[in-house]
mmCIF file of C-alpha atoms in Angstrom:
data_model
loop_
_atom_site.group_PDB
_atom_site.id
_atom_site.type_symbol
_atom_site.label_atom_id
_atom_site.label_comp_id
_atom_site.label_asym_id
_atom_site.label_seq_id
_atom_site.Cartn_x
_atom_site.Cartn_y
_atom_site.Cartn_z
ATOM 1 C CA LEU A 1 -3.019 -43.526 49.159
ATOM 2 C CA ALA A 2 -4.074 -40.084 50.351
ATOM 3 C CA THR A 3 -3.191 -40.777 54.000
ATOM 4 C CA GLY A 4 -1.435 -37.763 55.553
ATOM 5 C CA LYS A 5 -1.161 -35.884 52.234
ATOM 6 C CA HIS A 6 -2.405 -32.596 50.863
ATOM 7 C CA VAL A 7 -4.698 -33.793 48.058
ATOM 8 C CA VAL A 8 -5.952 -31.747 45.114
ATOM 9 C CA VAL A 9 -8.784 -33.105 42.975
ATOM 10 C CA ILE A 10 -9.076 -31.403 39.604
ATOM 11 C CA GLY A 11 -12.593 -31.820 38.233
ATOM 12 C CA GLY A 12 -15.979 -31.203 39.745
ATOM 13 C CA GLY A 13 -18.167 -34.068 38.570
ATOM 14 C CA ASP A 14 -19.108 -37.449 39.997
ATOM 15 C CA THR A 15 -15.599 -38.844 39.547
ATOM 16 C CA GLY A 16 -14.153 -35.861 41.408
ATOM 17 C CA SER A 17 -16.663 -36.387 44.201
ATOM 18 C CA ASP A 18 -15.594 -40.032 44.492
ATOM 19 C CA CYS A 19 -11.926 -38.975 44.663
ATOM 20 C CA ILE A 20 -12.756 -36.450 47.405
ATOM 21 C CA GLY A 21 -14.657 -38.971 49.516
ATOM 22 C CA THR A 22 -11.999 -41.646 49.184
ATOM 23 C CA SER A 23 -9.202 -39.180 50.033
ATOM 24 C CA ILE A 24 -11.036 -38.001 53.152
ATOM 25 C CA ARG A 25 -11.745 -41.573 54.290
ATOM 26 C CA GLN A 26 -8.059 -42.465 53.772
ATOM 27 C CA GLY A 27 -7.077 -39.669 56.165
ATOM 28 C CA ALA A 28 -5.821 -36.931 53.843
ATOM 29 C CA LYS A 29 -4.260 -33.926 55.574
ATOM 30 C CA SER A 30 -6.375 -31.651 53.345
ATOM 31 C CA VAL A 31 -8.538 -32.026 50.240
ATOM 32 C CA THR A 32 -9.015 -29.208 47.733
ATOM 33 C CA ASN A 33 -11.295 -29.483 44.707
ATOM 34 C CA PHE A 34 -10.805 -27.273 41.646
ATOM 35 C CA GLU A 35 -13.348 -26.893 38.858
ATOM 36 C CA LEU A 36 -12.458 -25.112 35.616
ATOM 37 C CA LEU A 37 -15.995 -23.814 35.084
ATOM 38 C CA PRO A 38 -17.630 -21.024 37.127
ATOM 39 C CA GLN A 39 -19.702 -21.955 40.174
ATOM 40 C CA PRO A 40 -23.205 -22.917 39.014
ATOM 41 C CA PRO A 41 -26.262 -21.256 40.558
ATOM 42 C CA GLU A 42 -27.838 -22.714 43.718
ATOM 43 C CA GLN A 43 -31.129 -23.273 41.852
ATOM 44 C CA GLU A 44 -31.434 -24.322 38.211
ATOM 45 C CA ASP A 45 -33.374 -22.341 35.624
ATOM 46 C CA LYS A 46 -35.698 -25.150 34.517
ATOM 47 C CA ALA A 47 -37.065 -23.201 31.556
ATOM 48 C CA LEU A 48 -33.532 -22.603 30.296
ATOM 49 C CA THR A 49 -32.206 -26.154 30.637
ATOM 50 C CA TRP A 50 -35.161 -28.476 30.010
ATOM 51 C CA PRO A 51 -35.029 -31.218 28.679
ATOM 52 C CA TYR A 52 -31.298 -31.375 29.447
ATOM 53 C CA TRP A 53 -29.550 -31.977 32.777
ATOM 54 C CA PRO A 54 -30.168 -28.797 34.797
ATOM 55 C CA LEU A 55 -27.217 -26.549 35.568
ATOM 56 C CA LYS A 56 -27.053 -26.035 39.313
ATOM 57 C CA LEU A 57 -24.552 -26.350 42.129
ATOM 58 C CA ARG A 58 -24.349 -29.970 43.221
ATOM 59 C CA THR A 59 -22.917 -30.766 46.627
ATOM 60 C CA SER A 60 -22.362 -34.450 47.270
ATOM 61 C CA SER A 61 -21.968 -36.141 50.632
ATOM 62 C CA SER A 62 -18.233 -36.328 49.838
ATOM 63 C CA HIS A 63 -18.050 -32.542 49.448
ATOM 64 C CA GLU A 64 -19.814 -32.166 52.803
ATOM 65 C CA GLU A 65 -17.134 -34.298 54.490
ATOM 66 C CA GLY A 66 -14.661 -31.454 54.317
ATOM 67 C CA ALA A 67 -13.226 -30.625 50.898
ATOM 68 C CA LYS A 68 -12.430 -27.018 50.083
ATOM 69 C CA ARG A 69 -14.011 -26.176 46.694
ATOM 70 C CA ASP A 70 -12.952 -23.450 44.295
ATOM 71 C CA PHE A 71 -14.431 -22.677 40.896
ATOM 72 C CA ALA A 72 -13.081 -21.087 37.697
ATOM 73 C CA VAL A 73 -9.566 -22.306 38.499
ATOM 74 C CA ALA A 74 -6.998 -23.390 35.905
ATOM 75 C CA THR A 75 -3.904 -25.325 36.949
ATOM 76 C CA ARG A 76 -0.745 -23.710 35.600
ATOM 77 C CA TYR A 77 1.945 -26.157 36.775
ATOM 78 C CA PHE A 78 3.133 -28.618 39.416
ATOM 79 C CA SER A 79 6.361 -28.210 41.401
ATOM 80 C CA GLY A 80 8.444 -30.556 43.497
ATOM 81 C CA ASN A 81 11.676 -32.457 43.857
ATOM 82 C CA ALA A 82 11.190 -35.852 42.105
ATOM 83 C CA LYS A 83 7.520 -35.833 43.176
ATOM 84 C CA VAL A 84 4.721 -33.302 43.233
ATOM 85 C CA GLU A 85 4.838 -30.998 46.265
ATOM 86 C CA SER A 86 2.774 -28.003 45.179
ATOM 87 C CA LEU A 87 0.358 -26.841 42.540
ATOM 88 C CA THR A 88 0.234 -23.355 41.020
ATOM 89 C CA ALA A 89 -3.050 -22.188 39.552
ATOM 90 C CA CYS A 90 -4.956 -19.046 38.667
ATOM 91 C CA HIS A 91 -8.548 -17.964 38.399
ATOM 92 C CA VAL A 92 -10.160 -17.708 34.984
ATOM 93 C CA GLU A 93 -13.226 -16.110 33.487
ATOM 94 C CA TRP A 94 -15.291 -17.220 30.535
ATOM 95 C CA VAL A 95 -16.048 -14.623 27.860
ATOM 96 C CA LYS A 96 -17.819 -14.821 24.513
ATOM 97 C CA ASP A 97 -15.502 -15.079 21.538
ATOM 98 C CA GLY A 98 -16.161 -13.623 18.094
ATOM 99 C CA LYS A 99 -17.969 -16.801 16.986
ATOM 100 C CA GLY A 100 -20.516 -16.826 19.829
ATOM 101 C CA GLY A 101 -18.732 -19.527 21.807
ATOM 102 C CA MET A 102 -17.171 -19.195 25.230
ATOM 103 C CA LYS A 103 -13.432 -18.684 25.672
ATOM 104 C CA MET A 104 -11.437 -19.020 28.873
ATOM 105 C CA GLN A 105 -9.035 -16.261 29.866
ATOM 106 C CA GLU A 106 -6.864 -15.840 32.934
ATOM 107 C CA VAL A 107 -7.853 -13.217 35.496
ATOM 108 C CA PRO A 108 -4.779 -11.006 36.056
ATOM 109 C CA ASP A 109 -3.011 -11.165 39.425
ATOM 110 C CA THR A 110 -4.869 -14.266 40.660
ATOM 111 C CA GLU A 111 -2.016 -16.800 40.575
ATOM 112 C CA PHE A 112 -1.605 -18.821 43.777
ATOM 113 C CA THR A 113 0.310 -21.877 44.968
ATOM 114 C CA ILE A 114 -0.926 -24.526 47.406
ATOM 115 C CA PRO A 115 0.621 -27.680 48.900
ATOM 116 C CA ALA A 116 -0.201 -30.721 46.753
ATOM 117 C CA GLU A 117 1.354 -34.088 47.486
ATOM 118 C CA LEU A 118 -1.270 -36.078 45.568
ATOM 119 C CA VAL A 119 -3.117 -34.692 42.542
ATOM 120 C CA LEU A 120 -6.075 -36.623 41.149
ATOM 121 C CA LEU A 121 -7.241 -35.734 37.642
ATOM 122 C CA ALA A 122 -11.017 -36.176 37.424
ATOM 123 C CA MET A 123 -11.503 -34.090 34.301
ATOM 124 C CA GLY A 124 -13.412 -34.872 31.193
ATOM 125 C CA TYR A 125 -16.432 -34.261 29.041
ATOM 126 C CA VAL A 126 -15.113 -31.076 27.495
ATOM 127 C CA ASN A 127 -15.474 -32.447 23.961
ATOM 128 C CA PRO A 128 -14.275 -35.541 22.123
ATOM 129 C CA VAL A 129 -10.779 -35.617 20.644
ATOM 130 C CA HIS A 130 -10.922 -34.149 17.131
ATOM 131 C CA GLU A 131 -7.489 -35.260 15.928
ATOM 132 C CA GLY A 132 -7.651 -38.558 14.108
ATOM 133 C CA LEU A 133 -11.020 -40.130 13.348
ATOM 134 C CA LEU A 134 -13.338 -37.112 13.695
ATOM 135 C CA ASP A 135 -11.115 -34.837 11.613
ATOM 136 C CA GLN A 136 -10.583 -37.572 9.022
ATOM 137 C CA LEU A 137 -14.331 -38.139 8.712
ATOM 138 C CA GLY A 138 -14.993 -34.399 8.474
ATOM 139 C CA VAL A 139 -18.090 -34.470 10.691
ATOM 140 C CA VAL A 140 -19.674 -31.122 11.572
ATOM 141 C CA LYS A 141 -19.135 -30.059 15.178
ATOM 142 C CA ASP A 142 -21.292 -27.777 17.301
ATOM 143 C CA ALA A 143 -20.063 -24.576 18.996
ATOM 144 C CA ARG A 144 -18.745 -26.590 21.975
ATOM 145 C CA GLY A 145 -16.719 -28.963 19.782
ATOM 146 C CA ASN A 146 -19.079 -31.918 20.139
ATOM 147 C CA VAL A 147 -20.259 -33.905 17.124
ATOM 148 C CA ALA A 148 -23.403 -32.201 15.819
ATOM 149 C CA ALA A 149 -26.408 -34.541 15.479
ATOM 150 C CA PRO A 150 -30.134 -34.446 16.318
ATOM 151 C CA THR A 151 -31.520 -36.841 18.930
ATOM 152 C CA ASP A 152 -35.111 -37.161 17.795
ATOM 153 C CA GLY A 153 -36.934 -38.202 14.659
ATOM 154 C CA ALA A 154 -35.817 -40.334 11.750
ATOM 155 C CA GLY A 155 -32.333 -38.776 11.625
ATOM 156 C CA SER A 156 -31.499 -39.399 15.271
ATOM 157 C CA TYR A 157 -27.775 -39.340 16.026
ATOM 158 C CA ARG A 158 -26.949 -39.016 12.306
ATOM 159 C CA THR A 159 -23.870 -36.875 11.712
ATOM 160 C CA SER A 160 -23.201 -34.676 8.692
ATOM 161 C CA VAL A 161 -21.439 -37.628 7.037
ATOM 162 C CA GLU A 162 -23.640 -40.267 5.406
ATOM 163 C CA LYS A 163 -23.812 -43.576 7.304
ATOM 164 C CA VAL A 164 -21.903 -42.130 10.263
ATOM 165 C CA PHE A 165 -23.750 -41.903 13.594
ATOM 166 C CA VAL A 166 -22.624 -40.604 16.963
ATOM 167 C CA ALA A 167 -23.215 -41.942 20.473
ATOM 168 C CA GLU A 168 -23.161 -40.133 23.803
ATOM 169 C CA PRO A 169 -21.139 -38.469 25.210
ATOM 170 C CA ALA A 170 -19.438 -37.410 21.954
ATOM 171 C CA ARG A 171 -22.638 -35.602 20.891
ATOM 172 C CA SER A 172 -23.556 -33.675 24.022
ATOM 173 C CA ASN A 173 -20.965 -34.671 26.631
ATOM 174 C CA HIS A 174 -23.761 -36.047 28.821
ATOM 175 C CA SER A 175 -24.359 -39.735 29.262
ATOM 176 C CA HIS A 176 -28.020 -40.731 29.097
#
């Protein structure tokens, strides 16, 4: 239970929002929400994102109940005596790597520590795990590490390996 505790929710999606709302309703002393990605814009660029889920800042009713939100934050470590008591993190920035993808790097001199007596991990949808099945099959991955496959036409969801198809969210990290 979050009652009387400093709560940190790591992850900014729907699951994170649920964790925030529940923690607030249980009487948490404080609720902080960290998102690894930068803060999205207030308004989406429809021409840029269509037909995919538009990238824009989403504020749920749980967020409005009183969580402190911070973006582009990476957790470094937890500290405590037999239980978590604090969380140390830093700010990050996303820069293009030599292959055209985005790479996270720490922003110097941004490390900070906050009280954290309950940490809820609501992370996911970065890309599917490659080790094991995907590496053994040798399927082609896109720049984000998802399984590459078209979603329209006769070859829908067909991977680079014959008779191997992919389902969401392993293809785009969005459920449809």
